[in-house]
Amino acid sequence: MTFESLNKPQRMAAWIPRIGGAATAPTWIPLTGRGLKSHAYIHSVQFSHHVFLNLHTLKFYCLPDNYEIIDSSLEDITYVLKPTFTKQQIANLDKQAKLSRAYDGTTYLPGIVGLNNIKANDYANAVLQALSNVPPLRNYFLEEDNYKNIKRPPGDIMFLLVQRFGELMRKLWNPRNFKAHVSPHEMLQAVVLCSKKTFQITKQGDGVDFLSWFLNALHSALGGTKKRKKTIVTDVFQGSMRIFTKKLPHPDLPAEEKEQLLHNDEYQETMVESTFMYLTLDLPTAPLYKDEKEQLIIPQVPLFNILAKFNGITEKEYKTYKENFLKRFQLTKLPPYLIFCIKRFTKNNFFVEKNPTIVNFPITNVDLREYLSEEVQAVHKNTTYDLIANIVHDGKPSEGSYRIHVLHHGTGKWYELQDLQVTDILPQMITLSEAYIQIWKRRDNDETNQQGA
């Protein structure tokens, strides 16, 4: 196990520092205390491991002699264990294109870093990597002072999510890592605990379900509420829309009776204002039959076709157990970062079915002005978005895998991450994949496109 999973308060870990400042991968055992009968003391005598680090105080000790070691060459270890960022460093993160060199000799771009797949957690890895590349959210969590004094009720475990997410952000963006990848083990342990095992490490989960739960859980843990109190999560991702709903008469009723019912108040259209964290885009039904060459067609649909759901005109029927409704949607506020979730999976009583339709979308310059009402258009200056993250689901619904395309703001280049694998990718290749979750950044104040796509 690597040192990255050892941040347990008031425990000790055994380390073997290399002369000259850098450190080797640590050997460790969980320890308590440094006394004659402690595991640390016995371990130091049996295995000749003499340098130990208290993971709570970040102080080094030499055992069995039991004295504190003051040596600047050990700072590399404590910094990797608990990276810190100044306001100036955070402000410069998206302006730098400089590669960092890990202590094992590999080079990497901070932020474009692989995550270990412990068993079946690639769905969570992809979502965490996407969120780590949303600058305002990342910047908030890189600076622990932003949230360490938030008061929570006694016994509240949900704040653990906030702490672990902050730690993971600092490790992903650390320019002085030991290796060019990071373990998300502690973050995922917090997810399993706080979700009451709804999301697990050993069982494949759904990326959209996890994203929805995680954003709402973060918002709540930071002290946010549904209506009044905002947090960094709602500041970054929350938009609003109008939902128009009209009840439909039962389809089996005679036409005359239907006509009469439509005049009742119960069947008149109603409108409510609602907030959203992401927009669900519905795919057209995939064809069931092969073409004349006996090959299955992989259908394609333009992004703007499925965005029409939110133009305020397009109606969609929703069925419940007893009643049917017609709904239409119109956006009233566009957030700084807009999340699209493309609905690829449909569930019935027997199995989950995946729709393989390819969505054709531009990487930049997606203007959503036409989806706003006229009065909102007049006050909403910036409505153009550029893609910054694209999560892909490959394979069958229950056995598939996740990967992600992310834009590195400093270089303007795109990278594909699949757990530990990190490769660069051409922007035009991104649109060929079965996109599942996308994050788009709004251009503000006449911002220029940096992607060159």
Short mmCIF file of C-alpha atoms in Angstrom, two decimals:
data_model
loop_
_atom_site.label_atom_id
_atom_site.label_comp_id
_atom_site.label_asym_id
_atom_site.label_seq_id
_atom_site.Cartn_x
_atom_site.Cartn_y
_atom_site.Cartn_z
CA MET A 1 0.00 0.00 0.00
CA THR A 2 1.30 3.48 -0.76
CA PHE A 3 1.74 6.35 1.65
CA GLU A 4 -1.18 8.14 0.04
CA SER A 5 -3.63 5.96 1.89
CA LEU A 6 -2.09 6.52 5.32
CA ASN A 7 -3.40 9.86 6.47
CA LYS A 8 -4.78 8.46 9.73
CA PRO A 9 -4.55 10.86 12.69
CA GLN A 10 -2.20 9.97 15.55
CA ARG A 11 -0.66 6.96 13.84
CA MET A 12 2.92 6.41 12.81
CA ALA A 13 4.40 5.05 9.60
CA ALA A 14 7.83 3.67 8.83
CA TRP A 15 9.81 5.37 6.05
CA ILE A 16 13.24 4.85 4.51
CA PRO A 17 14.55 8.21 3.25
CA ARG A 18 17.25 8.24 0.61
CA ILE A 19 20.29 10.39 1.32
CA GLY A 20 20.12 13.64 -0.63
CA GLY A 21 16.57 14.75 0.01
CA ALA A 22 14.26 12.60 -2.13
CA ALA A 23 12.62 9.59 -0.58
CA THR A 24 11.95 6.04 -1.65
CA ALA A 25 8.52 4.49 -1.52
CA PRO A 26 7.85 3.91 2.19
CA THR A 27 7.43 0.65 3.96
CA TRP A 28 4.91 1.04 6.71
CA ILE A 29 2.82 -0.56 9.41
CA PRO A 30 0.08 1.13 11.47
CA LEU A 31 1.62 2.06 14.79
CA THR A 32 0.65 3.76 18.04
CA GLY A 33 3.29 5.50 20.14
CA ARG A 34 7.08 5.15 20.36
CA GLY A 35 7.52 3.40 23.73
CA LEU A 36 9.62 0.27 24.41
CA LYS A 37 6.62 -2.03 23.91
CA SER A 38 5.20 -0.20 20.91
CA HIS A 39 5.03 -1.74 17.45
CA ALA A 40 7.23 1.10 16.19
CA TYR A 41 10.04 0.30 18.63
CA ILE A 42 9.90 -3.46 17.93
CA HIS A 43 9.73 -2.89 14.16
CA SER A 44 12.78 -0.58 14.26
CA VAL A 45 14.86 -3.23 16.05
CA GLN A 46 13.71 -6.23 14.01
CA PHE A 47 13.93 -4.68 10.53
CA SER A 48 16.49 -1.89 11.02
CA HIS A 49 13.94 0.72 9.92
CA HIS A 50 14.88 3.71 12.01
CA VAL A 51 13.08 6.75 10.59
CA PHE A 52 9.39 7.12 11.49
CA LEU A 53 6.85 9.80 10.68
CA ASN A 54 3.92 10.81 12.86
CA LEU A 55 1.12 11.32 10.35
CA HIS A 56 -0.75 13.66 12.67
CA THR A 57 2.03 16.07 13.61
CA LEU A 58 4.22 15.40 10.50
CA LYS A 59 7.28 15.09 12.77
CA PHE A 60 10.06 12.54 12.14
CA TYR A 61 11.63 10.39 14.85
CA CYS A 62 14.58 8.03 15.02
CA LEU A 63 13.89 4.74 16.79
CA PRO A 64 14.93 2.94 18.93
CA ASP A 65 16.90 6.01 20.17
CA ASN A 66 13.64 8.02 20.27
CA TYR A 67 14.69 11.51 19.23
CA GLU A 68 13.13 13.92 16.73
CA ILE A 69 14.89 14.36 13.39
CA ILE A 70 15.14 17.93 12.08
CA ASP A 71 16.31 17.67 8.48
CA SER A 72 15.18 19.74 5.50
CA SER A 73 15.80 16.77 3.19
CA LEU A 74 12.68 15.14 4.65
CA GLU A 75 10.37 17.98 3.62
CA ASP A 76 9.69 16.24 0.30
CA ILE A 77 7.86 13.49 2.18
CA THR A 78 5.74 15.80 4.32
CA TYR A 79 4.84 17.92 1.30
CA VAL A 80 3.64 14.88 -0.67
CA LEU A 81 1.65 13.78 2.36
CA LYS A 82 0.05 17.21 2.78
CA PRO A 83 0.56 19.52 -0.22
CA THR A 84 -0.25 23.21 0.30
CA PHE A 85 -0.91 25.97 -2.22
CA THR A 86 -0.57 29.74 -1.92
CA LYS A 87 -3.13 32.06 -3.51
CA GLN A 88 -0.54 33.01 -6.13
CA GLN A 89 0.18 29.37 -7.01
CA ILE A 90 -3.54 28.69 -7.38
CA ALA A 91 -4.01 31.77 -9.58
CA ASN A 92 -1.22 30.58 -11.91
CA LEU A 93 -2.37 26.94 -12.28
CA ASP A 94 -4.20 27.47 -15.57
CA LYS A 95 -1.47 29.66 -17.04
CA GLN A 96 1.31 27.08 -16.79
CA ALA A 97 2.24 24.50 -19.38
CA LYS A 98 5.30 23.27 -17.50
CA LEU A 99 5.79 19.54 -16.93
CA SER A 100 6.62 18.37 -13.41
CA ARG A 101 9.06 15.56 -12.72
CA ALA A 102 7.99 12.94 -10.19
CA TYR A 103 10.57 11.48 -7.83
CA ASP A 104 10.46 8.19 -9.72
CA GLY A 105 11.71 10.03 -12.84
CA THR A 106 8.47 10.22 -14.84
CA THR A 107 7.09 13.54 -16.03
CA TYR A 108 3.48 14.69 -15.75
CA LEU A 109 1.22 17.72 -15.98
CA PRO A 110 -0.25 18.60 -12.56
CA GLY A 111 -4.01 17.97 -12.74
CA ILE A 112 -3.65 15.48 -15.63
CA VAL A 113 -2.90 12.60 -13.29
CA GLY A 114 -4.07 8.97 -13.26
CA LEU A 115 -6.09 7.44 -10.42
CA ASN A 116 -5.73 3.85 -9.22
CA ASN A 117 -8.56 1.49 -10.10
CA ILE A 118 -8.75 -0.48 -6.87
CA LYS A 119 -11.29 -2.94 -8.24
CA ALA A 120 -14.35 -1.42 -9.93
CA ASN A 121 -14.19 2.30 -9.17
CA ASP A 122 -13.49 3.70 -12.65
CA TYR A 123 -16.98 5.31 -12.67
CA ALA A 124 -16.01 7.39 -9.62
CA ASN A 125 -12.48 8.07 -10.91
CA ALA A 126 -13.84 9.62 -14.11
CA VAL A 127 -16.25 11.91 -12.23
CA LEU A 128 -13.58 12.99 -9.71
CA GLN A 129 -11.10 13.74 -12.51
CA ALA A 130 -13.74 15.78 -14.35
CA LEU A 131 -14.56 17.83 -11.25
CA SER A 132 -10.86 18.37 -10.51
CA ASN A 133 -10.57 20.20 -13.84
CA VAL A 134 -13.31 22.74 -13.07
CA PRO A 135 -11.13 25.70 -12.00
CA PRO A 136 -13.37 27.53 -9.46
CA LEU A 137 -14.35 24.27 -7.73
CA ARG A 138 -10.72 23.07 -7.72
CA ASN A 139 -9.40 26.40 -6.43
CA TYR A 140 -11.89 26.41 -3.56
CA PHE A 141 -10.83 22.95 -2.39
CA LEU A 142 -7.09 23.54 -2.89
CA GLU A 143 -7.24 26.13 -0.11
CA GLU A 144 -8.31 24.36 3.08
CA ASP A 145 -9.00 27.66 4.89
CA ASN A 146 -12.11 28.04 2.70
CA TYR A 147 -13.95 25.25 4.50
CA LYS A 148 -12.05 24.03 7.56
CA ASN A 149 -14.03 26.28 9.93
CA ILE A 150 -17.49 25.32 8.67
CA LYS A 151 -19.49 24.17 11.69
CA ARG A 152 -21.29 20.87 11.44
CA PRO A 153 -23.58 19.07 13.91
CA PRO A 154 -21.87 16.61 16.31
CA GLY A 155 -21.47 13.18 14.76
CA ASP A 156 -22.01 14.43 11.20
CA ILE A 157 -19.92 12.18 8.92
CA MET A 158 -20.78 13.93 5.66
CA PHE A 159 -18.11 16.60 6.16
CA LEU A 160 -15.61 13.78 5.68
CA LEU A 161 -16.47 14.03 1.95
CA VAL A 162 -15.38 17.67 1.91
CA GLN A 163 -12.08 16.93 3.69
CA ARG A 164 -11.22 13.95 1.50
CA PHE A 165 -12.16 15.75 -1.71
CA GLY A 166 -9.90 18.64 -0.71
CA GLU A 167 -7.04 16.25 0.01
CA LEU A 168 -7.52 14.53 -3.36
CA MET A 169 -7.55 17.87 -5.23
CA ARG A 170 -4.26 18.89 -3.59
CA LYS A 171 -2.65 15.58 -4.50
CA LEU A 172 -3.88 15.67 -8.10
CA TRP A 173 -2.47 19.18 -8.56
CA ASN A 174 0.71 18.64 -6.53
CA PRO A 175 3.75 19.62 -8.68
CA ARG A 176 6.06 17.50 -6.46
CA ASN A 177 4.43 14.04 -6.42
CA PHE A 178 6.42 10.85 -5.86
CA LYS A 179 4.68 9.21 -8.82
CA ALA A 180 2.68 10.46 -11.79
CA HIS A 181 -0.51 8.94 -10.36
CA VAL A 182 -2.53 9.20 -7.16
CA SER A 183 -4.52 6.74 -5.07
CA PRO A 184 -8.17 7.77 -4.45
CA HIS A 185 -8.50 5.15 -1.70
CA GLU A 186 -9.36 7.50 1.20
CA MET A 187 -11.74 9.54 -0.96
CA LEU A 188 -13.55 6.35 -2.02
CA GLN A 189 -13.69 5.06 1.56
CA ALA A 190 -15.49 8.30 2.49
CA VAL A 191 -17.88 7.81 -0.47
CA VAL A 192 -18.73 4.25 0.62
CA LEU A 193 -19.30 5.40 4.21
CA CYS A 194 -21.27 8.56 3.46
CA SER A 195 -23.44 6.94 0.76
CA LYS A 196 -24.18 4.02 3.10
CA LYS A 197 -22.65 1.64 0.53
CA THR A 198 -24.82 2.87 -2.33
CA PHE A 199 -21.55 3.49 -4.18
CA GLN A 200 -18.79 0.96 -3.70
CA ILE A 201 -15.21 0.23 -4.72
CA THR A 202 -15.84 -3.42 -5.56
CA LYS A 203 -18.99 -2.98 -7.66
CA GLN A 204 -19.39 -0.96 -10.87
CA GLY A 205 -21.63 2.06 -10.40
CA ASP A 206 -23.35 4.54 -12.68
CA GLY A 207 -21.43 7.76 -13.38
CA VAL A 208 -24.52 10.00 -13.54
CA ASP A 209 -25.97 8.59 -10.30
CA PHE A 210 -22.63 9.12 -8.58
CA LEU A 211 -22.20 12.66 -9.93
CA SER A 212 -25.71 13.66 -8.84
CA TRP A 213 -25.26 12.22 -5.34
CA PHE A 214 -21.76 13.61 -4.91
CA LEU A 215 -22.61 17.20 -5.88
CA ASN A 216 -25.68 17.27 -3.65
CA ALA A 217 -23.78 15.66 -0.76
CA LEU A 218 -20.91 18.18 -1.10
CA HIS A 219 -23.38 21.07 -1.20
CA SER A 220 -25.17 19.82 1.91
CA ALA A 221 -21.93 19.07 3.80
CA LEU A 222 -20.71 22.62 3.09
CA GLY A 223 -23.82 23.95 4.83
CA GLY A 224 -25.91 24.58 1.73
CA THR A 225 -29.69 24.26 1.60
CA LYS A 226 -32.16 23.61 -1.24
CA LYS A 227 -33.44 27.16 -1.54
CA ARG A 228 -31.54 29.80 0.39
CA LYS A 229 -27.98 29.04 1.37
CA LYS A 230 -25.60 28.69 -1.56
CA THR A 231 -22.17 27.03 -1.69
CA ILE A 232 -19.31 26.80 -4.18
CA VAL A 233 -21.16 23.84 -5.75
CA THR A 234 -24.29 25.84 -6.58
CA ASP A 235 -22.26 28.92 -7.56
CA VAL A 236 -20.46 26.84 -10.19
CA PHE A 237 -23.10 24.42 -11.49
CA GLN A 238 -26.61 25.58 -10.59
CA GLY A 239 -28.90 26.97 -13.28
CA SER A 240 -32.67 27.40 -13.39
CA MET A 241 -35.55 26.60 -15.73
CA ARG A 242 -39.30 26.87 -16.11
CA ILE A 243 -41.21 23.61 -16.25
CA PHE A 244 -44.62 23.70 -17.94
CA THR A 245 -46.86 20.72 -17.12
CA LYS A 246 -50.21 19.70 -18.61
CA LYS A 247 -52.18 16.69 -17.45
CA LEU A 248 -53.55 14.43 -20.22
CA PRO A 249 -56.86 12.54 -20.13
CA HIS A 250 -56.61 8.77 -20.03
CA PRO A 251 -55.98 7.46 -23.61
CA ASP A 252 -58.80 4.89 -23.36
CA LEU A 253 -61.51 7.52 -22.80
CA PRO A 254 -63.90 8.44 -25.65
CA ALA A 255 -62.86 11.51 -27.70
CA GLU A 256 -65.83 13.60 -26.48
CA GLU A 257 -65.05 12.94 -22.84
CA LYS A 258 -61.39 13.82 -23.44
CA GLU A 259 -62.47 17.12 -25.03
CA GLN A 260 -64.63 17.97 -22.03
CA LEU A 261 -61.90 17.14 -19.53
CA LEU A 262 -59.42 19.43 -21.27
CA HIS A 263 -61.59 22.42 -20.18
CA ASN A 264 -61.31 21.52 -16.49
CA ASP A 265 -58.83 23.40 -14.28
CA GLU A 266 -57.10 20.11 -13.47
CA TYR A 267 -56.04 19.77 -17.11
CA GLN A 268 -54.76 23.32 -17.62
CA GLU A 269 -51.05 23.95 -18.05
CA THR A 270 -49.12 24.94 -14.92
CA MET A 271 -45.65 26.46 -14.61
CA VAL A 272 -43.02 26.15 -11.86
CA GLU A 273 -39.51 27.56 -11.54
CA SER A 274 -36.91 24.94 -10.73
CA THR A 275 -33.15 24.82 -10.24
CA PHE A 276 -30.88 22.18 -11.76
CA MET A 277 -27.31 20.93 -11.31
CA TYR A 278 -27.22 19.19 -14.69
CA LEU A 279 -29.40 18.80 -17.77
CA THR A 280 -30.52 15.33 -18.88
CA LEU A 281 -30.49 15.00 -22.68
CA ASP A 282 -32.68 12.24 -24.15
CA LEU A 283 -31.43 10.21 -27.11
CA PRO A 284 -33.80 9.12 -29.91
CA THR A 285 -34.65 5.42 -29.86
CA ALA A 286 -31.93 3.36 -31.53
CA PRO A 287 -32.99 1.33 -34.62
CA LEU A 288 -33.74 -2.34 -33.97
CA TYR A 289 -33.02 -3.67 -37.45
CA LYS A 290 -29.92 -4.13 -39.58
CA ASP A 291 -29.45 -2.27 -42.83
CA GLU A 292 -29.58 -3.89 -46.29
CA LYS A 293 -25.95 -5.01 -45.91
CA GLU A 294 -26.87 -6.92 -42.76
CA GLN A 295 -24.84 -4.58 -40.59
CA LEU A 296 -26.13 -2.86 -37.50
CA ILE A 297 -26.28 0.88 -37.99
CA ILE A 298 -24.74 3.04 -35.27
CA PRO A 299 -27.09 6.03 -35.35
CA GLN A 300 -25.91 9.60 -34.92
CA VAL A 301 -27.69 12.69 -33.67
CA PRO A 302 -26.57 16.34 -33.53
CA LEU A 303 -26.24 17.82 -30.04
CA PHE A 304 -28.68 20.62 -30.92
CA ASN A 305 -31.39 18.06 -31.75
CA ILE A 306 -31.38 16.67 -28.23
CA LEU A 307 -30.98 20.15 -26.71
CA ALA A 308 -34.33 21.08 -28.31
CA LYS A 309 -35.95 19.56 -25.20
CA PHE A 310 -35.17 22.88 -23.47
CA ASN A 311 -36.36 25.37 -26.10
CA GLY A 312 -39.69 26.03 -24.38
CA ILE A 313 -41.68 24.61 -27.33
CA THR A 314 -40.84 20.89 -27.59
CA GLU A 315 -43.26 18.78 -25.56
CA LYS A 316 -42.48 15.38 -24.08
CA GLU A 317 -44.91 12.91 -22.60
CA TYR A 318 -44.20 11.50 -19.13
CA LYS A 319 -46.11 8.50 -17.85
CA THR A 320 -46.71 7.57 -14.23
CA TYR A 321 -48.51 4.53 -12.87
CA LYS A 322 -51.90 6.26 -13.06
CA GLU A 323 -51.55 9.48 -15.05
CA ASN A 324 -49.89 10.96 -18.15
CA PHE A 325 -48.44 14.45 -18.46
CA LEU A 326 -47.05 16.64 -21.23
CA LYS A 327 -44.05 18.71 -20.18
CA ARG A 328 -41.93 21.36 -21.82
CA PHE A 329 -38.85 23.11 -20.45
CA GLN A 330 -37.27 26.53 -20.90
CA LEU A 331 -33.97 27.66 -19.39
CA THR A 332 -33.97 30.89 -17.36
CA LYS A 333 -30.41 30.94 -15.99
CA LEU A 334 -27.22 29.42 -17.39
CA PRO A 335 -24.53 28.51 -14.83
CA PRO A 336 -20.79 29.25 -15.28
CA TYR A 337 -20.21 25.50 -15.82
CA LEU A 338 -22.99 23.50 -17.46
CA ILE A 339 -23.21 19.71 -17.10
CA PHE A 340 -24.95 17.58 -19.72
CA CYS A 341 -25.89 13.99 -18.87
CA ILE A 342 -26.78 12.03 -22.02
CA LYS A 343 -29.38 9.41 -21.13
CA ARG A 344 -27.90 6.20 -22.55
CA PHE A 345 -29.51 3.67 -20.21
CA THR A 346 -33.14 2.62 -19.90
CA LYS A 347 -34.30 0.21 -17.22
CA ASN A 348 -37.23 -2.15 -17.38
CA ASN A 349 -38.36 -5.08 -15.25
CA PHE A 350 -35.85 -7.46 -16.79
CA PHE A 351 -32.62 -5.70 -17.74
CA VAL A 352 -30.82 -2.42 -18.43
CA GLU A 353 -30.50 -1.47 -22.10
CA LYS A 354 -27.87 0.88 -23.53
CA ASN A 355 -28.43 3.25 -26.43
CA PRO A 356 -25.18 3.45 -28.49
CA THR A 357 -26.19 6.55 -30.49
CA ILE A 358 -23.24 8.84 -31.19
CA VAL A 359 -23.88 12.51 -30.36
CA ASN A 360 -22.24 14.90 -32.83
CA PHE A 361 -21.11 18.02 -31.02
CA PRO A 362 -18.65 20.85 -31.59
CA ILE A 363 -15.86 21.17 -29.03
CA THR A 364 -16.27 24.95 -28.83
CA ASN A 365 -18.74 27.74 -29.55
CA VAL A 366 -21.99 26.11 -28.42
CA ASP A 367 -24.41 29.02 -28.08
CA LEU A 368 -27.46 28.35 -25.89
CA ARG A 369 -29.13 31.76 -26.27
CA GLU A 370 -32.12 30.33 -28.18
CA TYR A 371 -33.02 28.10 -25.19
CA LEU A 372 -33.62 31.14 -22.97
CA SER A 373 -36.89 33.05 -22.85
CA GLU A 374 -36.87 36.44 -24.60
CA GLU A 375 -36.87 38.49 -21.40
CA VAL A 376 -33.95 36.44 -20.04
CA GLN A 377 -31.99 36.78 -23.31
CA ALA A 378 -31.98 40.57 -22.84
CA VAL A 379 -30.12 40.36 -19.52
CA HIS A 380 -28.07 37.17 -20.05
CA LYS A 381 -24.98 38.52 -21.83
CA ASN A 382 -22.82 35.41 -22.15
CA THR A 383 -24.42 32.24 -23.51
CA THR A 384 -21.53 30.56 -25.40
CA TYR A 385 -19.88 27.44 -24.00
CA ASP A 386 -16.69 25.43 -24.65
CA LEU A 387 -16.24 21.77 -23.67
CA ILE A 388 -13.70 21.08 -20.88
CA ALA A 389 -14.51 17.46 -19.87
CA ASN A 390 -16.13 14.50 -21.62
CA ILE A 391 -16.83 11.24 -19.76
CA VAL A 392 -17.31 8.18 -21.96
CA HIS A 393 -18.95 4.84 -21.17
CA ASP A 394 -17.67 1.90 -23.24
CA GLY A 395 -19.18 -1.59 -23.43
CA LYS A 396 -22.25 -3.20 -21.92
CA PRO A 397 -24.37 -1.50 -19.23
CA SER A 398 -23.26 -3.67 -16.31
CA GLU A 399 -19.80 -4.69 -17.54
CA GLY A 400 -18.62 -1.51 -19.23
CA SER A 401 -15.78 0.83 -18.36
CA TYR A 402 -15.31 4.57 -18.04
CA ARG A 403 -12.72 6.94 -19.45
CA ILE A 404 -12.53 10.72 -19.62
CA HIS A 405 -11.27 13.42 -21.96
CA VAL A 406 -10.12 16.60 -20.22
CA LEU A 407 -8.82 19.91 -21.47
CA HIS A 408 -5.62 21.16 -19.83
CA HIS A 409 -6.17 24.90 -19.63
CA GLY A 410 -2.47 25.78 -19.48
CA THR A 411 -1.49 23.97 -22.71
CA GLY A 412 -4.85 24.03 -24.52
CA LYS A 413 -4.35 20.32 -25.24
CA TRP A 414 -6.75 17.43 -24.68
CA TYR A 415 -5.85 14.29 -22.72
CA GLU A 416 -7.56 10.93 -22.27
CA LEU A 417 -7.45 9.39 -18.81
CA GLN A 418 -8.52 5.85 -18.01
CA ASP A 419 -7.57 5.05 -14.44
CA LEU A 420 -3.72 5.09 -14.46
CA GLN A 421 -3.37 5.56 -18.23
CA VAL A 422 -2.85 9.12 -19.44
CA THR A 423 -2.45 9.87 -23.17
CA ASP A 424 -2.89 12.96 -25.32
CA ILE A 425 -5.73 12.93 -27.84
CA LEU A 426 -6.75 14.99 -30.86
CA PRO A 427 -9.91 17.07 -30.27
CA GLN A 428 -11.64 15.61 -33.34
CA MET A 429 -11.37 12.09 -31.85
CA ILE A 430 -13.42 13.09 -28.81
CA THR A 431 -16.66 13.38 -30.80
CA LEU A 432 -16.44 9.75 -32.00
CA SER A 433 -17.00 8.31 -28.52
CA GLU A 434 -20.17 7.37 -26.66
CA ALA A 435 -20.26 10.54 -24.55
CA TYR A 436 -22.14 10.11 -21.27
CA ILE A 437 -21.36 13.16 -19.11
CA GLN A 438 -20.02 16.50 -20.35
CA ILE A 439 -18.91 19.68 -18.57
CA TRP A 440 -19.01 22.93 -20.54
CA LYS A 441 -17.44 26.23 -19.51
CA ARG A 442 -19.22 29.49 -20.22
CA ARG A 443 -17.18 32.20 -21.90
CA ASP A 444 -17.34 35.37 -19.86
CA ASN A 445 -16.26 38.92 -20.67
CA ASP A 446 -15.43 38.24 -24.33
CA GLU A 447 -13.08 35.42 -23.38
CA THR A 448 -11.21 33.97 -26.35
CA ASN A 449 -11.16 30.30 -27.19
CA GLN A 450 -7.89 28.70 -26.04
CA GLN A 451 -8.47 25.23 -27.45
CA GLY A 452 -7.59 25.80 -31.08
CA ALA A 453 -10.08 23.19 -32.18
#
